[in-house]
mmCIF file of N, CA and C in Angstrom:
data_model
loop_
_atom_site.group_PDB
_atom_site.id
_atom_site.type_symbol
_atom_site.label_atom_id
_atom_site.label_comp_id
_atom_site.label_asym_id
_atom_site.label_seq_id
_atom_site.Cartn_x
_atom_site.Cartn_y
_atom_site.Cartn_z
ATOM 1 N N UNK A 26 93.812 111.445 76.087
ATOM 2 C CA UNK A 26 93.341 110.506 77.070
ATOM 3 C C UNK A 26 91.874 110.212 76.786
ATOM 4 N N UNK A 27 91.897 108.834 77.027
ATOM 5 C CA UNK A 27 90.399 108.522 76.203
ATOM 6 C C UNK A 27 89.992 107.137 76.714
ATOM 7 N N UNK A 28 88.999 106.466 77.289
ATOM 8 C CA UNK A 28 88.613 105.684 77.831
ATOM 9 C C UNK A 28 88.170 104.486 76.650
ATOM 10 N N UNK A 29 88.234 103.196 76.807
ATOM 11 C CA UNK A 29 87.358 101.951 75.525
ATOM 12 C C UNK A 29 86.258 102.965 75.096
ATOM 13 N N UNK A 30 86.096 102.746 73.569
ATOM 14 C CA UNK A 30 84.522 102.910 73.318
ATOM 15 C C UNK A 30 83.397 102.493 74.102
ATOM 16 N N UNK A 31 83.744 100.926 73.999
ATOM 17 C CA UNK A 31 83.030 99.686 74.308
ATOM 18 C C UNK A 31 82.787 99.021 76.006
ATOM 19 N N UNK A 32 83.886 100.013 76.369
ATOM 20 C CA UNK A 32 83.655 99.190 77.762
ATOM 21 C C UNK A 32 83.460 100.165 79.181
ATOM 22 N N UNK A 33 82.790 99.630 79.794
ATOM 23 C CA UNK A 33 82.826 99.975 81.435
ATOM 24 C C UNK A 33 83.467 99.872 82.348
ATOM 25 N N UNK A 34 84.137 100.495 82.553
ATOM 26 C CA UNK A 34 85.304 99.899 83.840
ATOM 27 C C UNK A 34 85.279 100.188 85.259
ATOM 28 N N UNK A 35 85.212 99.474 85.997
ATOM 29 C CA UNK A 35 84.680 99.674 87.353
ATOM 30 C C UNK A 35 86.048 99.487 88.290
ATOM 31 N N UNK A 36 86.176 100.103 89.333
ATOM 32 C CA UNK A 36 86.922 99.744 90.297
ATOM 33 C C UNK A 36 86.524 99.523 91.837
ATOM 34 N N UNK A 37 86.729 99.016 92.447
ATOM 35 C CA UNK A 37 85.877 98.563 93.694
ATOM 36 C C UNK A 37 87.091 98.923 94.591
ATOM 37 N N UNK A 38 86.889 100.074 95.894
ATOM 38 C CA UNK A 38 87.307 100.073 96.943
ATOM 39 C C UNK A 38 86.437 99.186 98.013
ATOM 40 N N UNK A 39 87.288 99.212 99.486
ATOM 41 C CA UNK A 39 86.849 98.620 100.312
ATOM 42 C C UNK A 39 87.375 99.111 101.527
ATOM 43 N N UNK A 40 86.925 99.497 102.802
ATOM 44 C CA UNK A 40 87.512 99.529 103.500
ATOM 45 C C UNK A 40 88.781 98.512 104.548
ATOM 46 N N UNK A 41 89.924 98.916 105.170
ATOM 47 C CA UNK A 41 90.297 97.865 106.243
ATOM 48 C C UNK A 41 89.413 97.068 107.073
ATOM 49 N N UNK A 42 89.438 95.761 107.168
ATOM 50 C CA UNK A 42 88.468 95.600 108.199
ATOM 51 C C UNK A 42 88.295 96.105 109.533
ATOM 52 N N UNK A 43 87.093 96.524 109.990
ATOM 53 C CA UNK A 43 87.041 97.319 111.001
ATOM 54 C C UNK A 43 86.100 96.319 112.141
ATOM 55 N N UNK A 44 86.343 96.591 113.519
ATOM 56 C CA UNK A 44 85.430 96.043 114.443
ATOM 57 C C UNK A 44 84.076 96.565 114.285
ATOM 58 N N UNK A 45 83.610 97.890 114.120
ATOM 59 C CA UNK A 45 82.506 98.170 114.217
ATOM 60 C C UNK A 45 81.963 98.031 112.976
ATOM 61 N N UNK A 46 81.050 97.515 112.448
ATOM 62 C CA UNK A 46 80.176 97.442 111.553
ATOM 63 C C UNK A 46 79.742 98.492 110.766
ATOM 64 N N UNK A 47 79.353 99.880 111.432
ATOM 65 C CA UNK A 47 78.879 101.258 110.727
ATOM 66 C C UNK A 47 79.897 101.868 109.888
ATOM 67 N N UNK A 48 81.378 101.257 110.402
ATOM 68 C CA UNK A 48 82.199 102.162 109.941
ATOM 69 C C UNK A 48 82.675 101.931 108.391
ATOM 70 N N UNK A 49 82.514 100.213 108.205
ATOM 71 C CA UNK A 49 82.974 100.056 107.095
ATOM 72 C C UNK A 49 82.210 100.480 105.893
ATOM 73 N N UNK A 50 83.034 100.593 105.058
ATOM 74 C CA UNK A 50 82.424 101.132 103.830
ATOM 75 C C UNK A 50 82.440 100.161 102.461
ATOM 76 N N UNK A 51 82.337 100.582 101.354
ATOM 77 C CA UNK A 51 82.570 99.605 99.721
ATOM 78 C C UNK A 51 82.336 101.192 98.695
ATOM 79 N N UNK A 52 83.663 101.628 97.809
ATOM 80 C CA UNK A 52 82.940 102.348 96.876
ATOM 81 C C UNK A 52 83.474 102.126 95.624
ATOM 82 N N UNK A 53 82.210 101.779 94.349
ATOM 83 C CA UNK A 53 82.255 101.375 93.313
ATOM 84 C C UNK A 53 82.405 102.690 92.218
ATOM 85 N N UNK A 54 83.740 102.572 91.941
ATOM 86 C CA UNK A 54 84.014 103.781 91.090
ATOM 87 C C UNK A 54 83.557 103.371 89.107
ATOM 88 N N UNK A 55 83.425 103.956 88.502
ATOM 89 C CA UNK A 55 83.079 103.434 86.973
ATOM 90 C C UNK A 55 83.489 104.859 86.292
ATOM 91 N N UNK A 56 84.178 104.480 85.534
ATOM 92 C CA UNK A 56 84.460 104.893 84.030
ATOM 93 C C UNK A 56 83.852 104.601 83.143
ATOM 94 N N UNK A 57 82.924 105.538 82.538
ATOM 95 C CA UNK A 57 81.781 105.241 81.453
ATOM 96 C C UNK A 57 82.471 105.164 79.797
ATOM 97 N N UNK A 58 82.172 104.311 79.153
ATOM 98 C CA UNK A 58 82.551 104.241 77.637
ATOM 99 C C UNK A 58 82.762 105.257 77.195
ATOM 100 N N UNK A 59 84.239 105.870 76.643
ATOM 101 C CA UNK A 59 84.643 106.825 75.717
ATOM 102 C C UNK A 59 84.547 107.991 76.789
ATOM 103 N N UNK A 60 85.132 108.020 77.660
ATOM 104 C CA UNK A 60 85.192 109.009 78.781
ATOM 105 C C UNK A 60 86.788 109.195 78.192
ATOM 106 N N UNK A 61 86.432 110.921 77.888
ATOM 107 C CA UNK A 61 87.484 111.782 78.435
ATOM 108 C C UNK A 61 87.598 112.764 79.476
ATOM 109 N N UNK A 62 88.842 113.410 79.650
ATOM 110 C CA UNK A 62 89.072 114.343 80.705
ATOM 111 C C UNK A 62 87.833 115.080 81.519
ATOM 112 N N UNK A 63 86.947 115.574 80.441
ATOM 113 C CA UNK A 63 85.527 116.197 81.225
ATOM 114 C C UNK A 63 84.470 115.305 81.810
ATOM 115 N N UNK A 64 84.811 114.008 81.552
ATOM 116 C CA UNK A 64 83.446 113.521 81.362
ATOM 117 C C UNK A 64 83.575 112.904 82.563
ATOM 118 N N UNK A 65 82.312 112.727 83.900
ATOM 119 C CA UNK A 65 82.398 112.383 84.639
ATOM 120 C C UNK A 65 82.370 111.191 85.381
ATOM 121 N N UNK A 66 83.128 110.856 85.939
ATOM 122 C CA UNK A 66 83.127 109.065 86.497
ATOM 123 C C UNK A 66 81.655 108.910 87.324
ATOM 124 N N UNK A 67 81.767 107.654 87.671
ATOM 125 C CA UNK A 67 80.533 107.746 88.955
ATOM 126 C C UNK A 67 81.164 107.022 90.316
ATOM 127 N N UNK A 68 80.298 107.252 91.246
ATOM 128 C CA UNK A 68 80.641 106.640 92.371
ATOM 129 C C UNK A 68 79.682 106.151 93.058
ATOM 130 N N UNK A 69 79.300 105.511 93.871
ATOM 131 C CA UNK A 69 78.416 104.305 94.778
ATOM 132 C C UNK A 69 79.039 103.699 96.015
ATOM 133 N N UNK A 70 78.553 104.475 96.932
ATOM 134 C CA UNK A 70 79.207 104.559 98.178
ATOM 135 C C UNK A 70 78.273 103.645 99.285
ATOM 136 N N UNK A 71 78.416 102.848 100.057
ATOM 137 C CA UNK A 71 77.718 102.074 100.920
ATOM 138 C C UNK A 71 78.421 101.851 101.916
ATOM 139 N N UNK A 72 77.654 101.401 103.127
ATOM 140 C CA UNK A 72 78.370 101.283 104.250
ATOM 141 C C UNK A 72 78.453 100.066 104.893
ATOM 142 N N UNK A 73 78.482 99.904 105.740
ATOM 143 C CA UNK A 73 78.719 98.141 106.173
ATOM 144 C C UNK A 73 77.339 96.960 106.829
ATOM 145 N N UNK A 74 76.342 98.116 106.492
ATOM 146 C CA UNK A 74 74.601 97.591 106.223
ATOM 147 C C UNK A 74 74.360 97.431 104.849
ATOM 148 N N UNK A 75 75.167 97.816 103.843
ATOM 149 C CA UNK A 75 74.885 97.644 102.620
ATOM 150 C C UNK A 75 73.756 98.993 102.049
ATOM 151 N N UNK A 76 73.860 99.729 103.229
ATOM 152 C CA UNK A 76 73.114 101.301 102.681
ATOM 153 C C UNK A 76 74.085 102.144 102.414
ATOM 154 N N UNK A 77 73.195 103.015 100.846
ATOM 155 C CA UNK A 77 74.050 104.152 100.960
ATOM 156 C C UNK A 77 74.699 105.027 101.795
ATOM 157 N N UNK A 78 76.136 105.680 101.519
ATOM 158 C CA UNK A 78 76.662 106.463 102.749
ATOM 159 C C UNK A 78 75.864 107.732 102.481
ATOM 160 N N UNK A 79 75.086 108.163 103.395
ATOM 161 C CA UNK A 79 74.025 109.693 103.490
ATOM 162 C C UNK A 79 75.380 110.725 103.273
ATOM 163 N N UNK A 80 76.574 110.749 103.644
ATOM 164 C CA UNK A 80 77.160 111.822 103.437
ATOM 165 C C UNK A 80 78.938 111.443 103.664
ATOM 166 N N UNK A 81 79.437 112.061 102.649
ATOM 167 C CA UNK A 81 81.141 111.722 103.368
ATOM 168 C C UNK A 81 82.091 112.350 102.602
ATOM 169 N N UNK A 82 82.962 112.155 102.378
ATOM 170 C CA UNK A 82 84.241 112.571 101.207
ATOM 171 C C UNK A 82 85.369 111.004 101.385
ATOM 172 N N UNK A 83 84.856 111.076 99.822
ATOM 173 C CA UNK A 83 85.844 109.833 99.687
ATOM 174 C C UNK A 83 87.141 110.206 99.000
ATOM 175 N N UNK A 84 88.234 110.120 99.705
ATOM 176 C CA UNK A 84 89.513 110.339 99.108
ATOM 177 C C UNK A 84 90.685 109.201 98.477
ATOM 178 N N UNK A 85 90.663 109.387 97.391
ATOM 179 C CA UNK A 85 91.778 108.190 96.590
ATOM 180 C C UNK A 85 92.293 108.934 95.195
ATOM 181 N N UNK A 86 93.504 108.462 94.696
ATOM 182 C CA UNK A 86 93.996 109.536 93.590
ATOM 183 C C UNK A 86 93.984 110.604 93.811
ATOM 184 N N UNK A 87 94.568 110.802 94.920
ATOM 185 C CA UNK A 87 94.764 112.692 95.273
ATOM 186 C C UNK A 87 93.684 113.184 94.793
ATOM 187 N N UNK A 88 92.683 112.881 95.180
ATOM 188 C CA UNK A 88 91.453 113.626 94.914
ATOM 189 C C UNK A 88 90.378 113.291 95.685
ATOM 190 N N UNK A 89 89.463 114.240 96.188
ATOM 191 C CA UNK A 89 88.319 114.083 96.956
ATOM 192 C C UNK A 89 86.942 114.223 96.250
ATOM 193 N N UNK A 90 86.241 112.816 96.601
ATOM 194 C CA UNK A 90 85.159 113.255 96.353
ATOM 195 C C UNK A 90 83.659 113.179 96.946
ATOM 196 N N UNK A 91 83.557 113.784 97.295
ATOM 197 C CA UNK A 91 81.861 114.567 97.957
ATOM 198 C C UNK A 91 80.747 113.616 97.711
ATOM 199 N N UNK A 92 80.399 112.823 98.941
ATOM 200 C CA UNK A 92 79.677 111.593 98.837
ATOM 201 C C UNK A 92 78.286 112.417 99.275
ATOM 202 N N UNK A 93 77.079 112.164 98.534
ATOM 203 C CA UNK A 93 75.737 112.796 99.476
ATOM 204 C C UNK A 93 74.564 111.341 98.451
ATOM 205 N N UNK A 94 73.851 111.092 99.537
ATOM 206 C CA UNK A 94 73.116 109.620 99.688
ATOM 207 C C UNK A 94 73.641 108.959 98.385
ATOM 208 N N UNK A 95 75.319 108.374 98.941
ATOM 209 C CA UNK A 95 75.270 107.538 98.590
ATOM 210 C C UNK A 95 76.583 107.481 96.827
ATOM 211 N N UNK A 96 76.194 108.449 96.256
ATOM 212 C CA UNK A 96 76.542 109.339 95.130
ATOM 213 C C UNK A 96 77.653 110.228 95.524
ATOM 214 N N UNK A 97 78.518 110.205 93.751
ATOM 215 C CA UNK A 97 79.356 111.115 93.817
ATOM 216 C C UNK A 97 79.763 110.940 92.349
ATOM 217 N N UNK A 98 80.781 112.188 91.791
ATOM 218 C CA UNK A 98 81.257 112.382 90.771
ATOM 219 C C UNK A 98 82.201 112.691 90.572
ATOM 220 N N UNK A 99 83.193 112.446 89.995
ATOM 221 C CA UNK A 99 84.517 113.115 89.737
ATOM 222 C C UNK A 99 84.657 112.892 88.231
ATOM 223 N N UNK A 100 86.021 114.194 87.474
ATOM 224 C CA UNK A 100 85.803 114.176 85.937
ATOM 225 C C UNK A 100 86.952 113.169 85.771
ATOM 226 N N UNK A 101 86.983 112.521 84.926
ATOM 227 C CA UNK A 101 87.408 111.659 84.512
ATOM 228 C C UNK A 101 89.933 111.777 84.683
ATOM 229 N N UNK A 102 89.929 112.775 84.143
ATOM 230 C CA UNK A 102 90.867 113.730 84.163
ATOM 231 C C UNK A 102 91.743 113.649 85.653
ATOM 232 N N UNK A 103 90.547 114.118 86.390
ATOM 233 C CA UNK A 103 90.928 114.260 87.863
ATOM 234 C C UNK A 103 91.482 112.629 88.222
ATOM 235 N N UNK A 104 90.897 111.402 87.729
ATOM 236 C CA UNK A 104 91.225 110.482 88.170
ATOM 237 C C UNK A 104 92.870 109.801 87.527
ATOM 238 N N UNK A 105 92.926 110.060 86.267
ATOM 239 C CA UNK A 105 94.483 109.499 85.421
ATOM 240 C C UNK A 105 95.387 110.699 86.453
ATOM 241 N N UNK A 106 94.829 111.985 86.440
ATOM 242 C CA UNK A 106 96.160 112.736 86.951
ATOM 243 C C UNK A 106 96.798 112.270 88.507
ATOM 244 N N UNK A 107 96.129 111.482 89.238
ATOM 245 C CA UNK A 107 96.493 111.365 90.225
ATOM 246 C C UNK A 107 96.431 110.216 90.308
ATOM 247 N N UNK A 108 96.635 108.863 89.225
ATOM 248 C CA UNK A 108 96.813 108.228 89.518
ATOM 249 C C UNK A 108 97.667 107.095 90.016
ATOM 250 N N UNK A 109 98.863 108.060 90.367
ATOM 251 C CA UNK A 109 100.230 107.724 91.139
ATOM 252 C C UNK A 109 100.039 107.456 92.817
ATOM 253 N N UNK A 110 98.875 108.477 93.422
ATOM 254 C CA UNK A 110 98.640 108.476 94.410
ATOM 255 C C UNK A 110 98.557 107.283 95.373
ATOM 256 N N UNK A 111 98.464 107.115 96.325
ATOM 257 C CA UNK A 111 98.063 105.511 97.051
ATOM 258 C C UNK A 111 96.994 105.809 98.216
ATOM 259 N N UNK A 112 96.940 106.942 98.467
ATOM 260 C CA UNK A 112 95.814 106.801 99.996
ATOM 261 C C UNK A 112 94.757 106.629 99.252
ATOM 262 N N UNK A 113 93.973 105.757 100.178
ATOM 263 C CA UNK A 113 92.364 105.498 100.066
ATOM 264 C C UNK A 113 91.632 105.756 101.374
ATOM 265 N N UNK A 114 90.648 106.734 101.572
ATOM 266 C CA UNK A 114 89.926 107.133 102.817
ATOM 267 C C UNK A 114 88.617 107.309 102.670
ATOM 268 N N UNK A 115 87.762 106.690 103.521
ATOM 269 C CA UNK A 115 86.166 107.924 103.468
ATOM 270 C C UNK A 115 86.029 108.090 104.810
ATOM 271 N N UNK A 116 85.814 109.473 104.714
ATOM 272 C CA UNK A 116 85.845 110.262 105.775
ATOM 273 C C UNK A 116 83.745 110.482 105.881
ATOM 274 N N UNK A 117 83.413 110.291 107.266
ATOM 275 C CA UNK A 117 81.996 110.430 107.355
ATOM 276 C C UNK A 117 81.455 111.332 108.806
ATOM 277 N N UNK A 118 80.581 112.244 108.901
ATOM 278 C CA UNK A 118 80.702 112.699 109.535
ATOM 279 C C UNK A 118 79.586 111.766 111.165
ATOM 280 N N UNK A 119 80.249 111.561 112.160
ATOM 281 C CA UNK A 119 80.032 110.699 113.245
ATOM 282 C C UNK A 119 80.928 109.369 113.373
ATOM 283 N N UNK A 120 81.831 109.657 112.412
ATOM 284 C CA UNK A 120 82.436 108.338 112.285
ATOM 285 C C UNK A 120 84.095 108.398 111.865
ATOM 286 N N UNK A 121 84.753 107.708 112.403
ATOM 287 C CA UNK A 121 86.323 107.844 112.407
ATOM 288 C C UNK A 121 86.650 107.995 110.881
ATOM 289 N N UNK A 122 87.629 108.391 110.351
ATOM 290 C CA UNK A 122 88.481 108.213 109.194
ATOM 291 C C UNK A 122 88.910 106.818 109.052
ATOM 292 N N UNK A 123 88.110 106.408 108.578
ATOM 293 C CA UNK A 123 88.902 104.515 107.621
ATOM 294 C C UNK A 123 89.662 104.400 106.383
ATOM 295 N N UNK A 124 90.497 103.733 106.575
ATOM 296 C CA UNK A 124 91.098 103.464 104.827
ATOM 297 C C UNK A 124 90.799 102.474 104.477
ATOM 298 N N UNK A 125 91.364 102.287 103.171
ATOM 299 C CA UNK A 125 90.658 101.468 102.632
ATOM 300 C C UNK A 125 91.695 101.001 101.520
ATOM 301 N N UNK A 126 91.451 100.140 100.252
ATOM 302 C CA UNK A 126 92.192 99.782 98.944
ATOM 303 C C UNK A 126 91.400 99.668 98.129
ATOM 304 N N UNK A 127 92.138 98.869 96.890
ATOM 305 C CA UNK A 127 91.403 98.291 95.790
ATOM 306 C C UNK A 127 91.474 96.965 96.230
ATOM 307 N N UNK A 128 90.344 96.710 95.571
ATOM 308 C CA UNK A 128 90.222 95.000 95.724
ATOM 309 C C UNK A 128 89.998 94.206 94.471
ATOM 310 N N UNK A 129 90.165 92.686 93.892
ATOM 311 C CA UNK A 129 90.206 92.496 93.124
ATOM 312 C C UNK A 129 89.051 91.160 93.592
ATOM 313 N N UNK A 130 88.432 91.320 92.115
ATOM 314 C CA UNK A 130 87.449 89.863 92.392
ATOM 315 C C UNK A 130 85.793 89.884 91.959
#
């Protein structure tokens, strides 16, 4: 398992739309060029001010990952193995559990 040499690949979650404004979220996942199993993705977590999320766990691909200002990481590995999965969540603390998808565009 082995990622383009050449390319970057990004995936963009989003939350459901929500009435309250604080709750929604956006997180920009990336696969860095020539990423294998160890090598770690990134993440970019924001909220519905367009500021980083200060803290959360974002869950998608059967896997969680540990949001702190904003940031997060998961290994590359963790993301193909679960990528059968379908829930999308970020969980924040003062703030309900939202889901969310992929979005295209």
């Amino acid at each position: 398992m082995k990622s383009p040499e050449n390319k970057t690949l990004s995936f963009l979650f989003r939350a459901i739309p929500v009435q309250h404004v604080p709750d929604f979220w956006e997180v920009r996942a990336t696969v860095h060029p020539g990423s294998v199993a160890d090598t770690p993705m990134t993440f970019a977590a924001t909220d519905g001010t367009n500021q980083p999320v200060k803290s959360g766990t974002f869950e998608f691909m059967g896997a969680r990952v540990k949001i702190v200002d904003g940031k997060g990481e998961l290994p590359f590995g963790e993301f193909v193995k679960g990528i059968h999965e379908t829930g999308v969540w970020m969980m924040r603390p003062g703030h309900p559990p939202v889901p969310g998808g992929l979005t295209f565009g």
